[in-house]
């Protein structure tokens, strides 16, 4: 059984946010909802100024605090390591959102599905066929495109990335792309001091 | 009984994938589009079989569905019932039938055609459908009010035509090891097939260790990803380039063999700036071995004997090799002198020049497909920001010279010409010119009108024999028609696939007056824009998921044709652009002429069986089919299945396709064309001939300053504007997915100043300011960034919209382009390229002016996004 993880190659990422839009497309996310975000951070002082682009998403932690605090068992980890939300069980308490040190949990308020992407309550046909997957009032997040993965595809963000900065695969397979990248380029998880053991790594 | 769970992820729902081509910018990345069995388009991805973009798509391409399902789309023809026109005046649209719409439009256009065809002013800039763009040629009209062009590459394209006989250029990502970007985001955020080139360049950087250096006033994406960012004062990139050339020339770092053998650098130039010719018109060179003048093709004189430097006497005239003429200029362009102009430290210029020349491995070769080619893996790329200045032709020439120095023109690893529509690759492109030189091809967008006085074009294109299109001059003439001897006034506009009121430079208010002077305006578009507000009739067109096309636009490393095919039936009562133009043409009695325009522009004369015949209208599908057959003899069904016929560029067409000919290091046309133009103007008594900027014409780039630097000193900052990949090469700010990312991005949410400059100006981040240039005024909120040259004010195009009747489009404090000059003095007499940098001054305000307080401001959205929300609703 695979243990899925992701590597972000910071050298490659150009901060274009194609991944963010691909994710919104794939998952019919309402306005202002992100299952992945690519941030940018300026550093240095002119003329030695720089900027780094940082892709982020749910880290599918091995010791997921969101799963630990979930009172209803809605948040659970699959055998292949993907941390999922069963929104039929979610009571919308938001404990997971408080517990997540990476701020990767999103509260799906009812108003999001009523206002529509274009606002003014105009819901497009695209949204109509997509919003049915959500249960308003629950808290959701990236699930590594688990459905695509089950069908043998890579997550939507990975497929579209123009610079191949997102690498997805089986961390337990030493020959997988993410495993090799972590080994060759010294991959590090974000904020390891939080002790959640993310399955997402960064290489620079 | 177990139920089969319905898929929730869009690409897995029951449906089918259709291959097509992206249209969210002007390029042609391959796509696959998923449409469900219920007929809803719910996913767009890159086509993994298309070797241009290899399955990748930029954020704009990923957002195509939201253009398609935009509820603000124009759903049927509309007629204006409110005679008053203004930026936020309700046109009071009345829906009408296509019949009535065509009746009205044809009637009004016919009035203009019968009266004087020059009274029609078209804005039809459509790179993916050049047959539509060139519709006005059907009635001999070469006016233009287009929305792109000169902002983008007004001088860039003609220069590429001179040097490479191509439309665009790119560094060769396959072999380059030292990649310089000057005022461009190629390979990171923009230009040629953004997602595709970003993929090529990322691999080059990571797998091959290619080093990137970016020169530009701000820390763009390209600068942020480069190993080195060289900040530069705006509008001085030419001087930096000349400084690099100085170092390479004075330190002997050039590819002299290339200069002697493959260019006209050894050709002798006489006192009048033209080449020295014998009685038969053959050009002289100087043979250093016999110490005498010989003809350029003298078979007894080996190429290595040709002088590049020196002063000689030939046929009683003092003359120098063209290279010496260049040396005379760059000898004075010391890095120290150039630093005064650019602020780039002299030591940096010296170091970069030496690194560049070393990385170019002059003398090295590589074998590709059985040819031994020079290997020059160092290249200097440049585009909109660097090239968009008054002295555009000289500026582009200076950038070419950096590349000429190391002999990398069209070589592996070097700066390579990129063709526009790939029928150009095989036909009519590399043609021998006179005296061993390649024939320049500056007119790649169509024929230019001949010299004529009074002018036959409202934007004075008759006086720009090199090109390209100076649409801002429409305003110059409008303000003073008598001065320019224009004896007609356009009063009908035909606008399609353009938004000139968003793109033009000069104050919007003046352009509004120009619009108000029109008797009739028809606009063909998909969604409401700044320009549709002014229409008398709107003809809604299909979007790119509902229509056909066959095209390939400026792919850097591939060639071929890409099919656009409908994924669904049109959602609304729209028509294809081809249907609209051919129906109007038929009603106007110009259908046969239009079909012939399509034939010429599409290249159907190369395969006469494809020619459109007189007397019938052709659909977008029929034209697409013919373009496919023209490329590779494959029928439309083949393209429907495969989506494209894209392959890697053939090396013999990409690398040194001009082998055996000489390139235009020295552009003699810059001496002969103005001489000829001046004589014609003199003969015709053109009243403004003495004000024409004759000195703009230079056969070699000089260190003249662009006039923007001489504005009154009270304007103490340089205003620059920029885009980035989310919003370039098209309109995307109306798209909620784009809005969601752009207004959260620090570079797109404020007028950006270096923190020290902010302080010096007495401002704090978040202050509201009025920005004044000598030409116009805008308002905005300032922010700080260390990634900004201290002399510059950076304004993202995200802050450029004005009031539009589209709920997602938020206006900011006015359009940056209002600040830009639009006069002849700030226009390149050679190419029509206008200045795209301005000098500005800032005034702190306590609050927004009243008109901006009405309606949704971009800054309101930014504030909302930054407001800390409850946990988990990021």
PDB file of C-alpha atoms in Angstrom, chain A residues 9-37 40-53 84 94 96-99 102-109 111-112 115-120 122-133 139-140 143-151 153 155-164 181 185, chain B residues 5-13 17 36 40-46 54-67 69-72 187-189 194-196 198-200 202-203 205-207 209-210 217-222 224-225 227 229 231-232 343 571 724-726 734-741 744-747 754-756 784-790 806-808 864-865 870-874:
ATOM      1  CA  UNK A   9      10.553  22.301  -5.504  1.00  0.00           C
ATOM      2  CA  UNK A  10      11.063  25.896  -4.436  1.00  0.00           C
ATOM      3  CA  UNK A  11      13.704  26.387  -7.104  1.00  0.00           C
ATOM      4  CA  UNK A  12      11.155  25.627  -9.786  1.00  0.00           C
ATOM      5  CA  UNK A  13       8.062  27.383  -8.437  1.00  0.00           C
ATOM      6  CA  UNK A  14       7.330  30.663 -10.238  1.00  0.00           C
ATOM      7  CA  UNK A  15       4.353  31.639  -8.098  1.00  0.00           C
ATOM      8  CA  UNK A  16       2.002  31.655 -11.054  1.00  0.00           C
ATOM      9  CA  UNK A  17      -0.886  30.096  -9.109  1.00  0.00           C
ATOM     10  CA  UNK A  18      -1.904  27.822 -11.986  1.00  0.00           C
ATOM     11  CA  UNK A  19      -2.106  25.118  -9.306  1.00  0.00           C
ATOM     12  CA  UNK A  20      -4.522  27.193  -7.257  1.00  0.00           C
ATOM     13  CA  UNK A  21      -6.840  27.736 -10.210  1.00  0.00           C
ATOM     14  CA  UNK A  22      -6.586  24.092 -11.320  1.00  0.00           C
ATOM     15  CA  UNK A  23      -7.639  23.058  -7.815  1.00  0.00           C
ATOM     16  CA  UNK A  24     -10.566  25.476  -7.854  1.00  0.00           C
ATOM     17  CA  UNK A  25     -11.578  24.062 -11.234  1.00  0.00           C
ATOM     18  CA  UNK A  26     -11.229  20.429 -10.271  1.00  0.00           C
ATOM     19  CA  UNK A  27     -13.075  20.780  -6.978  1.00  0.00           C
ATOM     20  CA  UNK A  28     -15.628  23.486  -7.836  1.00  0.00           C
ATOM     21  CA  UNK A  29     -14.458  25.544  -4.884  1.00  0.00           C
ATOM     22  CA  UNK A  30     -16.623  28.517  -3.939  1.00  0.00           C
ATOM     23  CA  UNK A  31     -15.305  32.077  -4.140  1.00  0.00           C
ATOM     24  CA  UNK A  32     -12.496  32.781  -1.710  1.00  0.00           C
ATOM     25  CA  UNK A  33     -12.020  29.107  -0.835  1.00  0.00           C
ATOM     26  CA  UNK A  34      -8.608  27.589  -1.403  1.00  0.00           C
ATOM     27  CA  UNK A  35      -7.521  23.992  -0.906  1.00  0.00           C
ATOM     28  CA  UNK A  36      -4.040  25.038  -1.969  1.00  0.00           C
ATOM     29  CA  UNK A  37      -2.355  28.427  -1.965  1.00  0.00           C
ATOM     30  CA  UNK A  40       5.069  34.875  -1.969  1.00  0.00           C
ATOM     31  CA  UNK A  41       7.498  36.259   0.532  1.00  0.00           C
ATOM     32  CA  UNK A  42       9.851  39.184  -0.046  1.00  0.00           C
ATOM     33  CA  UNK A  43      13.183  39.233   1.740  1.00  0.00           C
ATOM     34  CA  UNK A  44      16.350  41.269   1.849  1.00  0.00           C
ATOM     35  CA  UNK A  45      17.058  44.924   1.368  1.00  0.00           C
ATOM     36  CA  UNK A  46      17.381  46.697  -1.976  1.00  0.00           C
ATOM     37  CA  UNK A  47      19.350  46.088  -4.144  1.00  0.00           C
ATOM     38  CA  UNK A  48      19.860  42.661  -2.624  1.00  0.00           C
ATOM     39  CA  UNK A  49      16.154  41.996  -2.430  1.00  0.00           C
ATOM     40  CA  UNK A  50      14.597  38.695  -3.316  1.00  0.00           C
ATOM     41  CA  UNK A  51      11.304  36.906  -3.316  1.00  0.00           C
ATOM     42  CA  UNK A  52      10.441  33.271  -2.771  1.00  0.00           C
ATOM     43  CA  UNK A  53       7.261  31.589  -3.923  1.00  0.00           C
ATOM     44  CA  UNK A  84      -9.813  12.792   4.499  1.00  0.00           C
ATOM     45  CA  UNK A  94     -14.095  23.945  13.653  1.00  0.00           C
ATOM     46  CA  UNK A  96      -9.742  20.978  13.417  1.00  0.00           C
ATOM     47  CA  UNK A  97      -9.273  24.473  12.056  1.00  0.00           C
ATOM     48  CA  UNK A  98      -8.083  25.680  15.421  1.00  0.00           C
ATOM     49  CA  UNK A  99      -5.788  22.679  15.840  1.00  0.00           C
ATOM     50  CA  UNK A 102      -0.735  25.288   9.030  1.00  0.00           C
ATOM     51  CA  UNK A 103      -4.120  26.948   8.690  1.00  0.00           C
ATOM     52  CA  UNK A 104      -5.165  24.521   5.972  1.00  0.00           C
ATOM     53  CA  UNK A 105      -8.727  23.781   7.060  1.00  0.00           C
ATOM     54  CA  UNK A 106     -11.553  25.725   5.447  1.00  0.00           C
ATOM     55  CA  UNK A 107     -14.955  26.386   6.878  1.00  0.00           C
ATOM     56  CA  UNK A 108     -17.623  26.057   4.196  1.00  0.00           C
ATOM     57  CA  UNK A 109     -20.302  28.499   5.244  1.00  0.00           C
ATOM     58  CA  UNK A 111     -23.379  31.846   2.232  1.00  0.00           C
ATOM     59  CA  UNK A 112     -20.473  30.736   0.046  1.00  0.00           C
ATOM     60  CA  UNK A 115     -23.436  34.097  -3.381  1.00  0.00           C
ATOM     61  CA  UNK A 116     -21.746  32.342  -6.311  1.00  0.00           C
ATOM     62  CA  UNK A 117     -18.392  32.960  -7.952  1.00  0.00           C
ATOM     63  CA  UNK A 118     -19.677  36.065  -9.707  1.00  0.00           C
ATOM     64  CA  UNK A 119     -21.540  37.311  -6.656  1.00  0.00           C
ATOM     65  CA  UNK A 120     -25.080  38.615  -6.715  1.00  0.00           C
ATOM     66  CA  UNK A 122     -25.771  34.173  -9.941  1.00  0.00           C
ATOM     67  CA  UNK A 123     -24.794  30.508  -9.721  1.00  0.00           C
ATOM     68  CA  UNK A 124     -23.270  29.230 -12.959  1.00  0.00           C
ATOM     69  CA  UNK A 125     -24.042  25.799 -14.395  1.00  0.00           C
ATOM     70  CA  UNK A 126     -20.467  24.844 -13.575  1.00  0.00           C
ATOM     71  CA  UNK A 127     -21.078  25.618  -9.932  1.00  0.00           C
ATOM     72  CA  UNK A 128     -24.422  23.834  -9.924  1.00  0.00           C
ATOM     73  CA  UNK A 129     -22.819  20.559 -11.015  1.00  0.00           C
ATOM     74  CA  UNK A 130     -19.955  21.039  -8.565  1.00  0.00           C
ATOM     75  CA  UNK A 131     -21.421  22.401  -5.336  1.00  0.00           C
ATOM     76  CA  UNK A 132     -23.434  19.215  -4.729  1.00  0.00           C
ATOM     77  CA  UNK A 133     -20.279  17.558  -3.434  1.00  0.00           C
ATOM     78  CA  UNK A 139     -14.993  22.055   7.393  1.00  0.00           C
ATOM     79  CA  UNK A 140     -12.983  20.793   4.450  1.00  0.00           C
ATOM     80  CA  UNK A 143      -7.521  15.602  -0.066  1.00  0.00           C
ATOM     81  CA  UNK A 144      -4.638  15.124  -2.530  1.00  0.00           C
ATOM     82  CA  UNK A 145      -7.343  14.708  -5.192  1.00  0.00           C
ATOM     83  CA  UNK A 146      -8.024  11.282  -3.679  1.00  0.00           C
ATOM     84  CA  UNK A 147     -10.540  10.426  -6.389  1.00  0.00           C
ATOM     85  CA  UNK A 148      -8.062  11.204  -9.164  1.00  0.00           C
ATOM     86  CA  UNK A 149      -5.385   9.263  -7.288  1.00  0.00           C
ATOM     87  CA  UNK A 150      -7.702   6.257  -6.982  1.00  0.00           C
ATOM     88  CA  UNK A 151      -8.151   6.451 -10.755  1.00  0.00           C
ATOM     89  CA  UNK A 153      -4.062  10.150 -11.977  1.00  0.00           C
ATOM     90  CA  UNK A 155      -3.608  15.594  -8.330  1.00  0.00           C
ATOM     91  CA  UNK A 156      -4.855  18.460 -10.505  1.00  0.00           C
ATOM     92  CA  UNK A 157      -2.317  20.933  -9.134  1.00  0.00           C
ATOM     93  CA  UNK A 158       0.548  18.586  -9.922  1.00  0.00           C
ATOM     94  CA  UNK A 159      -0.572  17.963 -13.490  1.00  0.00           C
ATOM     95  CA  UNK A 160      -0.910  21.610 -14.431  1.00  0.00           C
ATOM     96  CA  UNK A 161       2.199  23.064 -12.785  1.00  0.00           C
ATOM     97  CA  UNK A 162       4.102  24.721 -15.655  1.00  0.00           C
ATOM     98  CA  UNK A 163       7.486  24.213 -14.003  1.00  0.00           C
ATOM     99  CA  UNK A 164       6.929  20.758 -12.500  1.00  0.00           C
ATOM    100  CA  UNK A 181      13.939  14.337  -4.708  1.00  0.00           C
ATOM    101  CA  UNK A 185      17.999  17.648  -2.591  1.00  0.00           C
TER     102      UNK A 185
ATOM    103  CA  UNK B   5     -20.821   6.351  -6.115  1.00  0.00           C
ATOM    104  CA  UNK B   6     -20.977   9.345  -8.437  1.00  0.00           C
ATOM    105  CA  UNK B   7     -17.636  10.969  -8.919  1.00  0.00           C
ATOM    106  CA  UNK B   8     -17.267  14.301  -7.193  1.00  0.00           C
ATOM    107  CA  UNK B   9     -14.079  15.523  -8.856  1.00  0.00           C
ATOM    108  CA  UNK B  10     -14.909  17.243 -12.109  1.00  0.00           C
ATOM    109  CA  UNK B  11     -12.453  15.555 -14.447  1.00  0.00           C
ATOM    110  CA  UNK B  12     -13.763  12.129 -13.429  1.00  0.00           C
ATOM    111  CA  UNK B  13     -17.464  12.745 -13.900  1.00  0.00           C
ATOM    112  CA  UNK B  17     -12.383  14.905 -23.264  1.00  0.00           C
ATOM    113  CA  UNK B  36     -19.951  16.001 -18.873  1.00  0.00           C
ATOM    114  CA  UNK B  40     -21.371  21.052 -18.770  1.00  0.00           C
ATOM    115  CA  UNK B  41     -17.722  21.967 -19.300  1.00  0.00           C
ATOM    116  CA  UNK B  42     -16.114  21.309 -15.954  1.00  0.00           C
ATOM    117  CA  UNK B  43     -12.366  20.987 -16.459  1.00  0.00           C
ATOM    118  CA  UNK B  44      -9.684  22.345 -18.755  1.00  0.00           C
ATOM    119  CA  UNK B  45      -6.184  20.904 -18.684  1.00  0.00           C
ATOM    120  CA  UNK B  46      -3.111  21.173 -20.832  1.00  0.00           C
ATOM    121  CA  UNK B  54       3.408  19.231 -22.577  1.00  0.00           C
ATOM    122  CA  UNK B  55       0.179  19.232 -20.604  1.00  0.00           C
ATOM    123  CA  UNK B  56       0.929  22.447 -18.717  1.00  0.00           C
ATOM    124  CA  UNK B  57      -1.364  25.449 -18.462  1.00  0.00           C
ATOM    125  CA  UNK B  58      -0.888  28.827 -16.849  1.00  0.00           C
ATOM    126  CA  UNK B  59      -3.499  30.254 -14.445  1.00  0.00           C
ATOM    127  CA  UNK B  60      -5.267  32.021 -17.292  1.00  0.00           C
ATOM    128  CA  UNK B  61      -5.689  28.835 -19.273  1.00  0.00           C
ATOM    129  CA  UNK B  62      -6.939  27.132 -16.141  1.00  0.00           C
ATOM    130  CA  UNK B  63      -9.600  29.803 -15.736  1.00  0.00           C
ATOM    131  CA  UNK B  64     -11.215  29.457 -19.184  1.00  0.00           C
ATOM    132  CA  UNK B  65     -14.391  27.878 -17.849  1.00  0.00           C
ATOM    133  CA  UNK B  66     -15.218  31.026 -15.901  1.00  0.00           C
ATOM    134  CA  UNK B  67     -15.127  33.052 -19.126  1.00  0.00           C
ATOM    135  CA  UNK B  69     -19.994  30.570 -17.860  1.00  0.00           C
ATOM    136  CA  UNK B  70     -19.646  34.248 -17.024  1.00  0.00           C
ATOM    137  CA  UNK B  71     -23.254  35.379 -16.378  1.00  0.00           C
ATOM    138  CA  UNK B  72     -22.290  38.791 -17.726  1.00  0.00           C
ATOM    139  CA  UNK B 187      10.512  31.614 -19.184  1.00  0.00           C
ATOM    140  CA  UNK B 188       8.869  32.737 -15.959  1.00  0.00           C
ATOM    141  CA  UNK B 189       5.741  34.776 -16.409  1.00  0.00           C
ATOM    142  CA  UNK B 194       4.075  31.299 -20.996  1.00  0.00           C
ATOM    143  CA  UNK B 195       3.319  27.873 -19.502  1.00  0.00           C
ATOM    144  CA  UNK B 196       5.299  26.108 -22.202  1.00  0.00           C
ATOM    145  CA  UNK B 198       8.273  28.201 -18.174  1.00  0.00           C
ATOM    146  CA  UNK B 199       8.509  24.427 -18.460  1.00  0.00           C
ATOM    147  CA  UNK B 200      11.424  24.533 -20.889  1.00  0.00           C
ATOM    148  CA  UNK B 202      12.677  25.356 -15.473  1.00  0.00           C
ATOM    149  CA  UNK B 203      14.227  22.195 -16.860  1.00  0.00           C
ATOM    150  CA  UNK B 205      17.730  25.804 -14.878  1.00  0.00           C
ATOM    151  CA  UNK B 206      17.352  22.710 -12.722  1.00  0.00           C
ATOM    152  CA  UNK B 207      18.701  19.967 -14.970  1.00  0.00           C
ATOM    153  CA  UNK B 209      22.183  24.550 -14.230  1.00  0.00           C
ATOM    154  CA  UNK B 210      21.377  27.382 -16.626  1.00  0.00           C
ATOM    155  CA  UNK B 217      13.481  48.229 -12.455  1.00  0.00           C
ATOM    156  CA  UNK B 218      11.460  45.895 -10.236  1.00  0.00           C
ATOM    157  CA  UNK B 219      11.790  42.473  -8.703  1.00  0.00           C
ATOM    158  CA  UNK B 220       9.584  40.697 -11.201  1.00  0.00           C
ATOM    159  CA  UNK B 221       9.036  36.943 -11.187  1.00  0.00           C
ATOM    160  CA  UNK B 222      11.912  36.628 -13.634  1.00  0.00           C
ATOM    161  CA  UNK B 224      13.042  36.743  -8.254  1.00  0.00           C
ATOM    162  CA  UNK B 225      13.907  33.413  -9.872  1.00  0.00           C
ATOM    163  CA  UNK B 227      20.523  34.056  -9.833  1.00  0.00           C
ATOM    164  CA  UNK B 229      18.602  40.765 -10.321  1.00  0.00           C
ATOM    165  CA  UNK B 231      17.896  46.849 -10.869  1.00  0.00           C
ATOM    166  CA  UNK B 232      17.953  49.568 -13.491  1.00  0.00           C
ATOM    167  CA  UNK B 343      22.426  53.538 -12.080  1.00  0.00           C
ATOM    168  CA  UNK B 571     -24.733  28.860 -24.846  1.00  0.00           C
ATOM    169  CA  UNK B 724       2.663  38.996 -14.655  1.00  0.00           C
ATOM    170  CA  UNK B 725       1.300  35.657 -15.698  1.00  0.00           C
ATOM    171  CA  UNK B 726      -2.158  35.912 -14.154  1.00  0.00           C
ATOM    172  CA  UNK B 734     -13.303  39.825 -14.960  1.00  0.00           C
ATOM    173  CA  UNK B 735     -12.627  36.206 -14.070  1.00  0.00           C
ATOM    174  CA  UNK B 736     -13.402  35.350 -10.427  1.00  0.00           C
ATOM    175  CA  UNK B 737     -10.677  32.714 -10.238  1.00  0.00           C
ATOM    176  CA  UNK B 738      -8.117  35.246 -11.382  1.00  0.00           C
ATOM    177  CA  UNK B 739      -9.516  37.945  -9.131  1.00  0.00           C
ATOM    178  CA  UNK B 740      -9.232  35.524  -6.208  1.00  0.00           C
ATOM    179  CA  UNK B 741      -5.475  35.201  -6.676  1.00  0.00           C
ATOM    180  CA  UNK B 744      -4.144  38.647  -2.703  1.00  0.00           C
ATOM    181  CA  UNK B 745      -0.770  39.052  -4.392  1.00  0.00           C
ATOM    182  CA  UNK B 746       1.398  41.819  -2.883  1.00  0.00           C
ATOM    183  CA  UNK B 747       2.595  43.061  -6.264  1.00  0.00           C
ATOM    184  CA  UNK B 754      11.001  51.447  -2.603  1.00  0.00           C
ATOM    185  CA  UNK B 755      10.697  51.990   1.197  1.00  0.00           C
ATOM    186  CA  UNK B 756      13.407  54.661   1.215  1.00  0.00           C
ATOM    187  CA  UNK B 784       6.412  49.509  -0.099  1.00  0.00           C
ATOM    188  CA  UNK B 785       8.690  46.889  -1.568  1.00  0.00           C
ATOM    189  CA  UNK B 786      12.432  46.409  -1.416  1.00  0.00           C
ATOM    190  CA  UNK B 787      12.012  44.951  -4.884  1.00  0.00           C
ATOM    191  CA  UNK B 788      11.681  48.310  -6.570  1.00  0.00           C
ATOM    192  CA  UNK B 789      14.282  50.699  -7.939  1.00  0.00           C
ATOM    193  CA  UNK B 790      14.310  53.867  -5.824  1.00  0.00           C
ATOM    194  CA  UNK B 806     -19.364  43.815 -15.114  1.00  0.00           C
ATOM    195  CA  UNK B 807     -19.705  43.083 -11.432  1.00  0.00           C
ATOM    196  CA  UNK B 808     -16.357  41.348 -11.060  1.00  0.00           C
ATOM    197  CA  UNK B 864     -11.647  42.515   2.421  1.00  0.00           C
ATOM    198  CA  UNK B 865      -9.159  39.799   1.504  1.00  0.00           C
ATOM    199  CA  UNK B 870     -12.595  33.539  11.605  1.00  0.00           C
ATOM    200  CA  UNK B 871     -10.362  30.527  11.966  1.00  0.00           C
ATOM    201  CA  UNK B 872     -10.504  28.192   9.039  1.00  0.00           C
ATOM    202  CA  UNK B 873     -11.995  30.593   6.567  1.00  0.00           C
ATOM    203  CA  UNK B 874      -8.744  31.713   4.965  1.00  0.00           C
TER     204      UNK B 874
END
